[in-house]
Every structure is written in C-alpha cells, then in structure tokens.
Coordinates of N, CA and C in Angstrom, one line a residue:
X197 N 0.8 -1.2 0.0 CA 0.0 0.0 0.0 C 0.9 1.3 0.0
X198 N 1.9 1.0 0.8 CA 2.9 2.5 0.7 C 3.7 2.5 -0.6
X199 N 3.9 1.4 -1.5 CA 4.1 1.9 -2.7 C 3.3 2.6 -3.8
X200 N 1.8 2.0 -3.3 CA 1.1 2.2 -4.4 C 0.8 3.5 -4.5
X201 N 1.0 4.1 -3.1 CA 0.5 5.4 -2.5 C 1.9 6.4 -3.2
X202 N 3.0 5.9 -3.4 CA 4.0 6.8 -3.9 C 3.9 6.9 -5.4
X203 N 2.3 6.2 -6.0 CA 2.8 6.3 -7.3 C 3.3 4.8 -8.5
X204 N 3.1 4.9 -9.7 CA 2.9 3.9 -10.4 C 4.5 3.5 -10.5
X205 N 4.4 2.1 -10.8 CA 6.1 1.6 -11.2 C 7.0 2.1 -9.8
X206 N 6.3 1.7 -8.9 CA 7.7 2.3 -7.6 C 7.4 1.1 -6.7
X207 N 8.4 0.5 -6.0 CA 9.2 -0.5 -5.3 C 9.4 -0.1 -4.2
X208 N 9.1 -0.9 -2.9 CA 8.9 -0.2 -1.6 C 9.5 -1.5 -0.4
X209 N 10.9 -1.8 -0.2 CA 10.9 -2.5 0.9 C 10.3 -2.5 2.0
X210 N 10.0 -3.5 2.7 CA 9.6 -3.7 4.0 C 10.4 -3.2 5.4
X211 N 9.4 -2.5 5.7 CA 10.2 -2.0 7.0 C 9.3 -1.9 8.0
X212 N 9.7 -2.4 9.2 CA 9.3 -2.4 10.4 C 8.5 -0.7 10.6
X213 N 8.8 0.0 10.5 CA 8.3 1.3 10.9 C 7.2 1.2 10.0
X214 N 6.9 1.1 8.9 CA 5.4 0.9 7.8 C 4.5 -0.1 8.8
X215 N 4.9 -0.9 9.1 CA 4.4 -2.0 10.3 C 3.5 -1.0 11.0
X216 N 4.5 -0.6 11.7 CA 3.7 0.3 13.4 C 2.8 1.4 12.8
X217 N 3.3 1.9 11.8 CA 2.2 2.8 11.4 C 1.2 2.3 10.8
X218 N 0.7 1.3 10.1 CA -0.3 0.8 9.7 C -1.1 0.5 11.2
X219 N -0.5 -0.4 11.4 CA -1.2 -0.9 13.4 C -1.6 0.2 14.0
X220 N -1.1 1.7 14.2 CA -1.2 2.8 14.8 C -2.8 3.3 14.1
X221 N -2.8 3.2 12.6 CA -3.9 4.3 12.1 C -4.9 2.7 12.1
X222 N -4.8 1.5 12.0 CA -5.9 0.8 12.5 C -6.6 0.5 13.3
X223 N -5.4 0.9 14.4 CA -6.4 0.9 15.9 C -6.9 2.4 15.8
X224 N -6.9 3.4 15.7 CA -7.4 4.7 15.7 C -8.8 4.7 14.8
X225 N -8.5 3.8 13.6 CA -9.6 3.8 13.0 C -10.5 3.2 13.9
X226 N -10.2 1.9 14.4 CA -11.1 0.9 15.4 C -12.0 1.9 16.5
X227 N -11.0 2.6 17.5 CA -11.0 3.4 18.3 C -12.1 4.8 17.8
X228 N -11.8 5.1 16.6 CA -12.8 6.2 16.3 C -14.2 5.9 16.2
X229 N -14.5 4.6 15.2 CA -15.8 3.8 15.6 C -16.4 3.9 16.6
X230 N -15.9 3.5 17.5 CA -16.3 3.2 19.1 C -16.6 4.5 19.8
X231 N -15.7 5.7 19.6 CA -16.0 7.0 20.0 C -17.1 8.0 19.2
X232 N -18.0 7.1 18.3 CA -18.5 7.8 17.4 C -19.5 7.2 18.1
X233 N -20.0 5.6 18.3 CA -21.1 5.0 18.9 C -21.2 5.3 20.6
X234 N -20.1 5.7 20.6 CA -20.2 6.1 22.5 C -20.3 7.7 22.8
X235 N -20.3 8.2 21.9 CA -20.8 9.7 22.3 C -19.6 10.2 22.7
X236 N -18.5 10.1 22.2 CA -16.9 10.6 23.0 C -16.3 11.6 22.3
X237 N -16.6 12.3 21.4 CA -16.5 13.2 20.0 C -17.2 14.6 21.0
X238 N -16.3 15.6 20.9 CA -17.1 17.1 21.5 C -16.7 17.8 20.3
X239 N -17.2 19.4 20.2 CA -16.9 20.1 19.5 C -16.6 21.5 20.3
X240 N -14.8 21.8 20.2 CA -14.8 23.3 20.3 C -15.2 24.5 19.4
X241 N -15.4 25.4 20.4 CA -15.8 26.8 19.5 C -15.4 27.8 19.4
X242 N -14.3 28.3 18.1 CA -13.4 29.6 18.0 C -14.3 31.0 17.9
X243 N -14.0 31.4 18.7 CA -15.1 32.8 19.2 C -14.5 33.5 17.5
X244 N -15.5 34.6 16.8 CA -15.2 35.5 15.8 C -15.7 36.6 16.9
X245 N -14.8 37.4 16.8 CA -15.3 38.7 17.8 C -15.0 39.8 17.1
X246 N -16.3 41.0 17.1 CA -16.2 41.9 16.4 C -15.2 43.3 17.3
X247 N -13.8 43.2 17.2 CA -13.3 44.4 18.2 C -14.1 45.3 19.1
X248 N -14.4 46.5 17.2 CA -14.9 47.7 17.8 C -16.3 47.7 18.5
X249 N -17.0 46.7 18.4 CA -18.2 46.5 18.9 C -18.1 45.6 20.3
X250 N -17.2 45.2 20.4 CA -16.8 43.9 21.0 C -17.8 43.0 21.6
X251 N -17.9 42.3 20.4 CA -18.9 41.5 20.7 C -18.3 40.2 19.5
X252 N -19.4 39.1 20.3 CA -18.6 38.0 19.5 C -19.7 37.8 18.1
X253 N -19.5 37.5 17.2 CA -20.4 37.9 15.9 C -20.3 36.6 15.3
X254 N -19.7 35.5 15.6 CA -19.9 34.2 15.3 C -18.6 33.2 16.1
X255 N -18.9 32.0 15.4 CA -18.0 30.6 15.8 C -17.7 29.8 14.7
X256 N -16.6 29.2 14.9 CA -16.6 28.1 14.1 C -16.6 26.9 15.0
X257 N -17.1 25.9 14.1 CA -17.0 24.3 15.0 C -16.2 23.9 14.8
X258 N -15.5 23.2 16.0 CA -13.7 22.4 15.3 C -14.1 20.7 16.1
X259 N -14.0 20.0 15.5 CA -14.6 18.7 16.4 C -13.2 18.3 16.5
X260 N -13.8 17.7 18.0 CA -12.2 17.0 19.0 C -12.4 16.0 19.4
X261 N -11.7 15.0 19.9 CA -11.4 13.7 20.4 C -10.9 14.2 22.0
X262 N -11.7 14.4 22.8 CA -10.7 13.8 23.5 C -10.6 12.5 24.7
X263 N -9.7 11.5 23.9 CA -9.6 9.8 24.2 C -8.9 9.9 25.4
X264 N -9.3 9.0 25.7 CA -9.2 8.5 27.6 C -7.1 8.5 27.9
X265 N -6.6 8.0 26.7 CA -5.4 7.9 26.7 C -4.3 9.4 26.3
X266 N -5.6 10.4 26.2 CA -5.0 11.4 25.9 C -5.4 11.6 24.8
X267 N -5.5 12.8 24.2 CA -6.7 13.6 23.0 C -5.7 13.2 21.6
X268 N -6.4 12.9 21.0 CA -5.8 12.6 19.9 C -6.8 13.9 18.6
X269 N -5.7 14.2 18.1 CA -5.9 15.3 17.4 C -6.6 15.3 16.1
X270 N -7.0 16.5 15.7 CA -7.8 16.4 14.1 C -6.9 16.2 13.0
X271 N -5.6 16.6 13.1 CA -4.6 16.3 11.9 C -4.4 14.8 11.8
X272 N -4.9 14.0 12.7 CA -4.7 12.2 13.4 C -5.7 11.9 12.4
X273 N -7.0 12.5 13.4 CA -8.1 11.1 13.0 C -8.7 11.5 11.9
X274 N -8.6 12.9 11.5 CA -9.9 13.4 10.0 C -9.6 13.0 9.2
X275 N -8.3 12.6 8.9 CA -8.2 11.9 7.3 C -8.7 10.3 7.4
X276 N -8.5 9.5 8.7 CA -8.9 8.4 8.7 C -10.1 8.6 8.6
X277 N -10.9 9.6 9.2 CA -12.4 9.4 8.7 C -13.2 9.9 7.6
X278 N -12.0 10.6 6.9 CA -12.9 10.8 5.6 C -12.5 9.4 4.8
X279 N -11.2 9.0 5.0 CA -11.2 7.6 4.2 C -11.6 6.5 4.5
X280 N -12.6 6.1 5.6 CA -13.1 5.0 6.2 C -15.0 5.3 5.9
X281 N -14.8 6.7 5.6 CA -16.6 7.3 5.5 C -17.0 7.7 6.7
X282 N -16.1 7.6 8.0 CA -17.1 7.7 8.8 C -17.3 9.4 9.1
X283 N -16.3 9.8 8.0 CA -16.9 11.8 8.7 C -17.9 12.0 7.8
X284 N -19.0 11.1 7.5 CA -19.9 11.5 7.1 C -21.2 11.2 8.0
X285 N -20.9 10.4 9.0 CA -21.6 10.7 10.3 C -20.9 11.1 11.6
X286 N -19.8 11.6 11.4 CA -19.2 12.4 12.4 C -19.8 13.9 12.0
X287 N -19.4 14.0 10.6 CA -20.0 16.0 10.2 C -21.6 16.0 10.7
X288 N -22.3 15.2 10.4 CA -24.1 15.1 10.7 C -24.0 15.4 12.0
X289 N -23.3 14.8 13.2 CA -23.6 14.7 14.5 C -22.6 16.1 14.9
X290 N -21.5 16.7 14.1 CA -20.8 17.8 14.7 C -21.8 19.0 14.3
X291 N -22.7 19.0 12.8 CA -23.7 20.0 12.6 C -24.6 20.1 13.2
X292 N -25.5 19.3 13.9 CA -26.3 19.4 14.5 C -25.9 19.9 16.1
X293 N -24.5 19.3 16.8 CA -24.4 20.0 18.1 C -24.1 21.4 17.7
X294 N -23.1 21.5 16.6 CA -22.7 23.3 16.5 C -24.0 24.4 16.7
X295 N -25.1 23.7 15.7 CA -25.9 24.6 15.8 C -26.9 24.6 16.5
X296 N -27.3 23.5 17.1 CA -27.8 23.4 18.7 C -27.4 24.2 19.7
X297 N -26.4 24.0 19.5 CA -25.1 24.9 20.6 C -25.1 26.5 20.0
X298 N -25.7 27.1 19.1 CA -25.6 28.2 18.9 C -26.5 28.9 19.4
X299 N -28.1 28.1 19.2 CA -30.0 28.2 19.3 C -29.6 28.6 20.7
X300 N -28.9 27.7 21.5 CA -28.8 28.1 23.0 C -27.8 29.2 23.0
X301 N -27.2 29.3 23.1 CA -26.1 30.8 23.2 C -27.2 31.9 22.6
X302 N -27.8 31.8 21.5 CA -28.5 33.0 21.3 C -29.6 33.3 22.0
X303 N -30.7 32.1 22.3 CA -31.6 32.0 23.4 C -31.3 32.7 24.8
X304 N -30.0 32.0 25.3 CA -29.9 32.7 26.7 C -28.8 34.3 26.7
X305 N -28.8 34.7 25.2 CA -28.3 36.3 25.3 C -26.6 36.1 25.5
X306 N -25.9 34.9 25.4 CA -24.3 35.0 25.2 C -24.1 35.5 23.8
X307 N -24.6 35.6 22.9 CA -23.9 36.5 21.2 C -25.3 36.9 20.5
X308 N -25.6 37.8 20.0 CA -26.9 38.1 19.1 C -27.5 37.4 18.2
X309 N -28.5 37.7 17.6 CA -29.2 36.9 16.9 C -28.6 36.9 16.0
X310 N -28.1 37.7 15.1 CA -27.2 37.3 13.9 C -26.1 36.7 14.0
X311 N -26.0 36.3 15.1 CA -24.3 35.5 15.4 C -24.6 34.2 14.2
X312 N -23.5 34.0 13.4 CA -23.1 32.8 12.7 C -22.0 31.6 13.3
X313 N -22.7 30.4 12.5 CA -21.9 29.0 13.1 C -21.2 29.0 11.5
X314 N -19.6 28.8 11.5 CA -19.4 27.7 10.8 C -18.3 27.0 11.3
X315 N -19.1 25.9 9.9 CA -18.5 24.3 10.4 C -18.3 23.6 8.8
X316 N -16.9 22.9 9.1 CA -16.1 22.6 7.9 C -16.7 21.3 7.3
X317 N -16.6 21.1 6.2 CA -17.0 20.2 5.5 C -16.2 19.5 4.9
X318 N -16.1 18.3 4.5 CA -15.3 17.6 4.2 C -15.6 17.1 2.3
X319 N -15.0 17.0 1.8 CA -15.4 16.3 -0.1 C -16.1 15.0 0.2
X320 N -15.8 14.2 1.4 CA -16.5 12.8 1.4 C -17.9 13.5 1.3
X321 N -18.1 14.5 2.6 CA -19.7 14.9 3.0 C -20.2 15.3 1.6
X322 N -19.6 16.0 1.1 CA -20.1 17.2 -0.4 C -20.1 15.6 -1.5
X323 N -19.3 14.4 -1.9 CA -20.0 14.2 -2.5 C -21.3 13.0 -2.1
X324 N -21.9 13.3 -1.0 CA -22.5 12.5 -0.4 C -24.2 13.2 -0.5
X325 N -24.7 12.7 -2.0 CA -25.8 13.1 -2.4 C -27.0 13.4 -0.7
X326 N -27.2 13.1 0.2 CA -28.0 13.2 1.2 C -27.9 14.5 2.0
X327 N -26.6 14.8 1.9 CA -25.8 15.9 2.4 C -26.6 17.3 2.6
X328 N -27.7 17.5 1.4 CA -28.2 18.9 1.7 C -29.4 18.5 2.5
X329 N -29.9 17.1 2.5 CA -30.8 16.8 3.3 C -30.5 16.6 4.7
X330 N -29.4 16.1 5.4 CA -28.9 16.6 6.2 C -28.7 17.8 7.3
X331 N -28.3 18.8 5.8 CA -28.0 20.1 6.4 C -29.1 20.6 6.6
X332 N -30.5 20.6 6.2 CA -31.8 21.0 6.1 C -32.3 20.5 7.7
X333 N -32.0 19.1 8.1 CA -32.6 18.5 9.4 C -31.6 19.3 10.1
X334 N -30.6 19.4 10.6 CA -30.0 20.3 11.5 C -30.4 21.7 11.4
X335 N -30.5 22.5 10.7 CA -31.3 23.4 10.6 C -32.4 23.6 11.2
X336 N -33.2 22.3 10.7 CA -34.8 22.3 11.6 C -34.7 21.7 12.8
X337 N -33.9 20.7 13.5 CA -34.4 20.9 14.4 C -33.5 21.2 15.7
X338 N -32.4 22.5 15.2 CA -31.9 23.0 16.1 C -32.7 24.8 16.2
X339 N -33.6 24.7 15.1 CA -34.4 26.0 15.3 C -33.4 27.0 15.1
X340 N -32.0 27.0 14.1 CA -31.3 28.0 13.2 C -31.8 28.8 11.8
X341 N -32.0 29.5 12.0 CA -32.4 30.4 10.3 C -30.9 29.7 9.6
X342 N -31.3 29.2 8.0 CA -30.3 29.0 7.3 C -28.6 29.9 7.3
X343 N -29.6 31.4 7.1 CA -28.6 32.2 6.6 C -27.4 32.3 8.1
X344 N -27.8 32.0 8.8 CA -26.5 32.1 10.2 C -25.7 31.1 10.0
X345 N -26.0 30.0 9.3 CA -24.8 28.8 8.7 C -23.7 28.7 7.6
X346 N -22.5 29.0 8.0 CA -21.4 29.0 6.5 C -20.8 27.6 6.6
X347 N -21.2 26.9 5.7 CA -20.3 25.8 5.7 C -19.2 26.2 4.3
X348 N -18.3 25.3 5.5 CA -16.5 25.8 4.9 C -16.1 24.7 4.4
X349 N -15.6 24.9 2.8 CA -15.1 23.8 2.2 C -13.7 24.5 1.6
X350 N -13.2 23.2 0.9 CA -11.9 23.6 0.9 C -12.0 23.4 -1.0
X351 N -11.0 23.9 -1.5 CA -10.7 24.3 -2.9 C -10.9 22.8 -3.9
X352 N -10.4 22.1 -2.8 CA -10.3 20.2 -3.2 C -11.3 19.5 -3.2
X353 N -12.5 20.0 -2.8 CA -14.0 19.2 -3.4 C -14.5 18.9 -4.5
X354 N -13.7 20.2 -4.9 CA -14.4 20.2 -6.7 C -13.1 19.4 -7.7
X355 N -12.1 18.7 -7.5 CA -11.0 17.9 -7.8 C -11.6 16.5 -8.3
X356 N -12.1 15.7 -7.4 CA -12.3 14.4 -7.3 C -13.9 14.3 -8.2
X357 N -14.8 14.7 -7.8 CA -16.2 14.4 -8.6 C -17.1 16.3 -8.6
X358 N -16.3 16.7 -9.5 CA -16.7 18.2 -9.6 C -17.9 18.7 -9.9
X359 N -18.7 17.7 -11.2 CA -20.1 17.9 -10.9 C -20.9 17.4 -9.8
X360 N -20.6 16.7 -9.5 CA -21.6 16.3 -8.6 C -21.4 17.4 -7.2
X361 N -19.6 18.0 -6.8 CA -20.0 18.8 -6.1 C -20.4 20.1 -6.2
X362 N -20.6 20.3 -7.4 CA -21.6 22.0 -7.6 C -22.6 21.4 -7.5
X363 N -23.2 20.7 -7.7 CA -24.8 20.5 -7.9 C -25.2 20.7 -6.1
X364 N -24.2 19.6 -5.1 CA -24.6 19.6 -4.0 C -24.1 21.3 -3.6
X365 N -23.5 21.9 -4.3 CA -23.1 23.2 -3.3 C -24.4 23.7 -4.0
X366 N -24.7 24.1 -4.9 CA -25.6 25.0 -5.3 C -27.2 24.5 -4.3
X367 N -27.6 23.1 -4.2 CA -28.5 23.1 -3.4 C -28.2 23.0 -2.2
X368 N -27.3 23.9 -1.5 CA -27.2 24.2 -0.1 C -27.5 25.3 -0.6
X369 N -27.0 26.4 -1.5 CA -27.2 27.7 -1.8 C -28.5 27.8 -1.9
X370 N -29.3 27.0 -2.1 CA -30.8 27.0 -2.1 C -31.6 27.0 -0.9
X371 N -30.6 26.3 0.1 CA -31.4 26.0 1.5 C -31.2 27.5 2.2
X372 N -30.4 28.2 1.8 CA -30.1 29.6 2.4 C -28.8 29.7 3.2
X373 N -28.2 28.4 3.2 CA -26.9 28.0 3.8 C -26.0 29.2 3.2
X374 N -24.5 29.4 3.5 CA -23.6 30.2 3.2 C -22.3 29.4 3.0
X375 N -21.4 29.8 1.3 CA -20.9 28.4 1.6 C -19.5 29.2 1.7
X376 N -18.6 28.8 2.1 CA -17.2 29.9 1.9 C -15.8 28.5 2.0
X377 N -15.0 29.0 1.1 CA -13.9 28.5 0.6 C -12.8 28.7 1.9
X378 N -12.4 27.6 2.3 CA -11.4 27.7 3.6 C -10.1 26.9 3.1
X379 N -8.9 27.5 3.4 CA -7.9 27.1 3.2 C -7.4 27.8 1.9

C-alpha cells in the first residue's frame, strides 16, 4: 500500500516502521468507531469577535477527540475518517451539536441573533448526495435560520467528482446555507 501510494512503477521495501504505522492508524480507526457510537466526540468553538463592537459575531465548529489515553488530534483522526466514511456521520452529528449549541447561546443572550456558526465540510460529505438533506434537518431541528450557517469547504472538493459537487453546493445555496472556501 505505501508503494502504491507513492505512485505507479515504484518498489517499496519492507520496513518495520510501515508496520507500526499501519497498526497505529488501524487501531485509531477501530477506536474512532467506538468514539463515534459512544458519544466521545465534542466540539470546540473559535469565538469571531467583532473588536470595535466587542462583541462575539460568530464561531466556528472544530470537532475533537478527547480519548481517555489522551486527545488525539484532528490532523490524526480526520483523514482516517474521511477515508473509512465515517466523517460523514461524524460532520451530521458535529452540525447538528454546532448549531444546537448556537439556538442556546442565542436563546440565553451569550452572542446576538445574527451570530453565525461555521462548520467545515469535508469532499467525502459534499460528494454525499443526502448531504443537503442533512444540512436541512439540522437546521430544523436545532431551530437556526439557514442564513446564520457558512459551511467551509476547501478548494479540493471540486478535484475528485466536480459535478456532482456543484450540484450539492448549489442546493445548499438554495437552502439559504452560506458556503465559503477555507484554506
């Protein structure tokens, strides 16, 4: 696999360290499963604060691990789970707390009613035809107006299956969603 990953016609001896790293991102994968069915997944929230007003004017969602053996990070697990599929029910369950979590902050008067959530998206999610249906049920039943939502994607969605991800970006554009290019 670590040849194939370097590329066609390339030769890759065996080495003990390819070993431990395969075992390392299999048990993590294993591990992330289990943190996904056990509710062990939180989401921090980067304050956007307006200075002159000083007031906080949105957030972003950053979803974390943090594992009993010590937090294992998003540069760790998010590529295992875009390539196992499972951040396509990790993003469902991080959109709906983000914006749950915002209905209350605005409810009890911590940021204004125009305060915005965003939360990053992944190419697995975008080309995952259900995706704006999805984004529609979090919306509804965290009781968010669309337009307070930017979901953040990155320049590389449109790389792999390009029509299919305009079609899904455009009907998020339709839901009232906000989409903005990150990275």
């Amino acid at each position: 696999h670590h040849a194939k990953k370097k590329g066609p016609d390339t030769l890759q001896f065996y080495k003990e360290s390819l070993n431990s790293r395969w075992l390392k991102r299999f048990s993590i994968e294993n591990k992330l499963r289990r943190a996904l069915e056990q509710e062990e997944l939180t989401v921090f929230y980067q304050p956007k604060i307006d200075i002159q007003r000083q007031q906080i004017v949105g957030m972003e969602a950053l979803a974390r691990w943090p594992h009993t053996q010590g937090a294992i990070g998003p540069a760790e697990f998010i590529p295992i789970a875009e390539e196992t599929g499972t951040i396509v029910p990790i993003g469902s369950w991080a959109m709906l707390e983000a914006l749950t979590q915002l209905r209350r902050w605005i409810d009890e008067g911590v940021c204004s009613p125009a305060a915005t959530m965003s939360v990053n998206v992944s190419p697995r999610q975008l080309s995952d035809t259900n995706f704006p249906a999805i984004v529609s049920e979090a919306l509804t039943r965290s009781g968010v107006s669309p337009q307070l939502l930017w979901l953040e994607v990155t320049e590389s969605v449109m790389i792999a299956e390009p029509d299919l991800a305009l079609a899904t970006l455009r009907r998020l554009r339709s839901l009232g969603v906000r989409v903005a290019l990150d990275d």
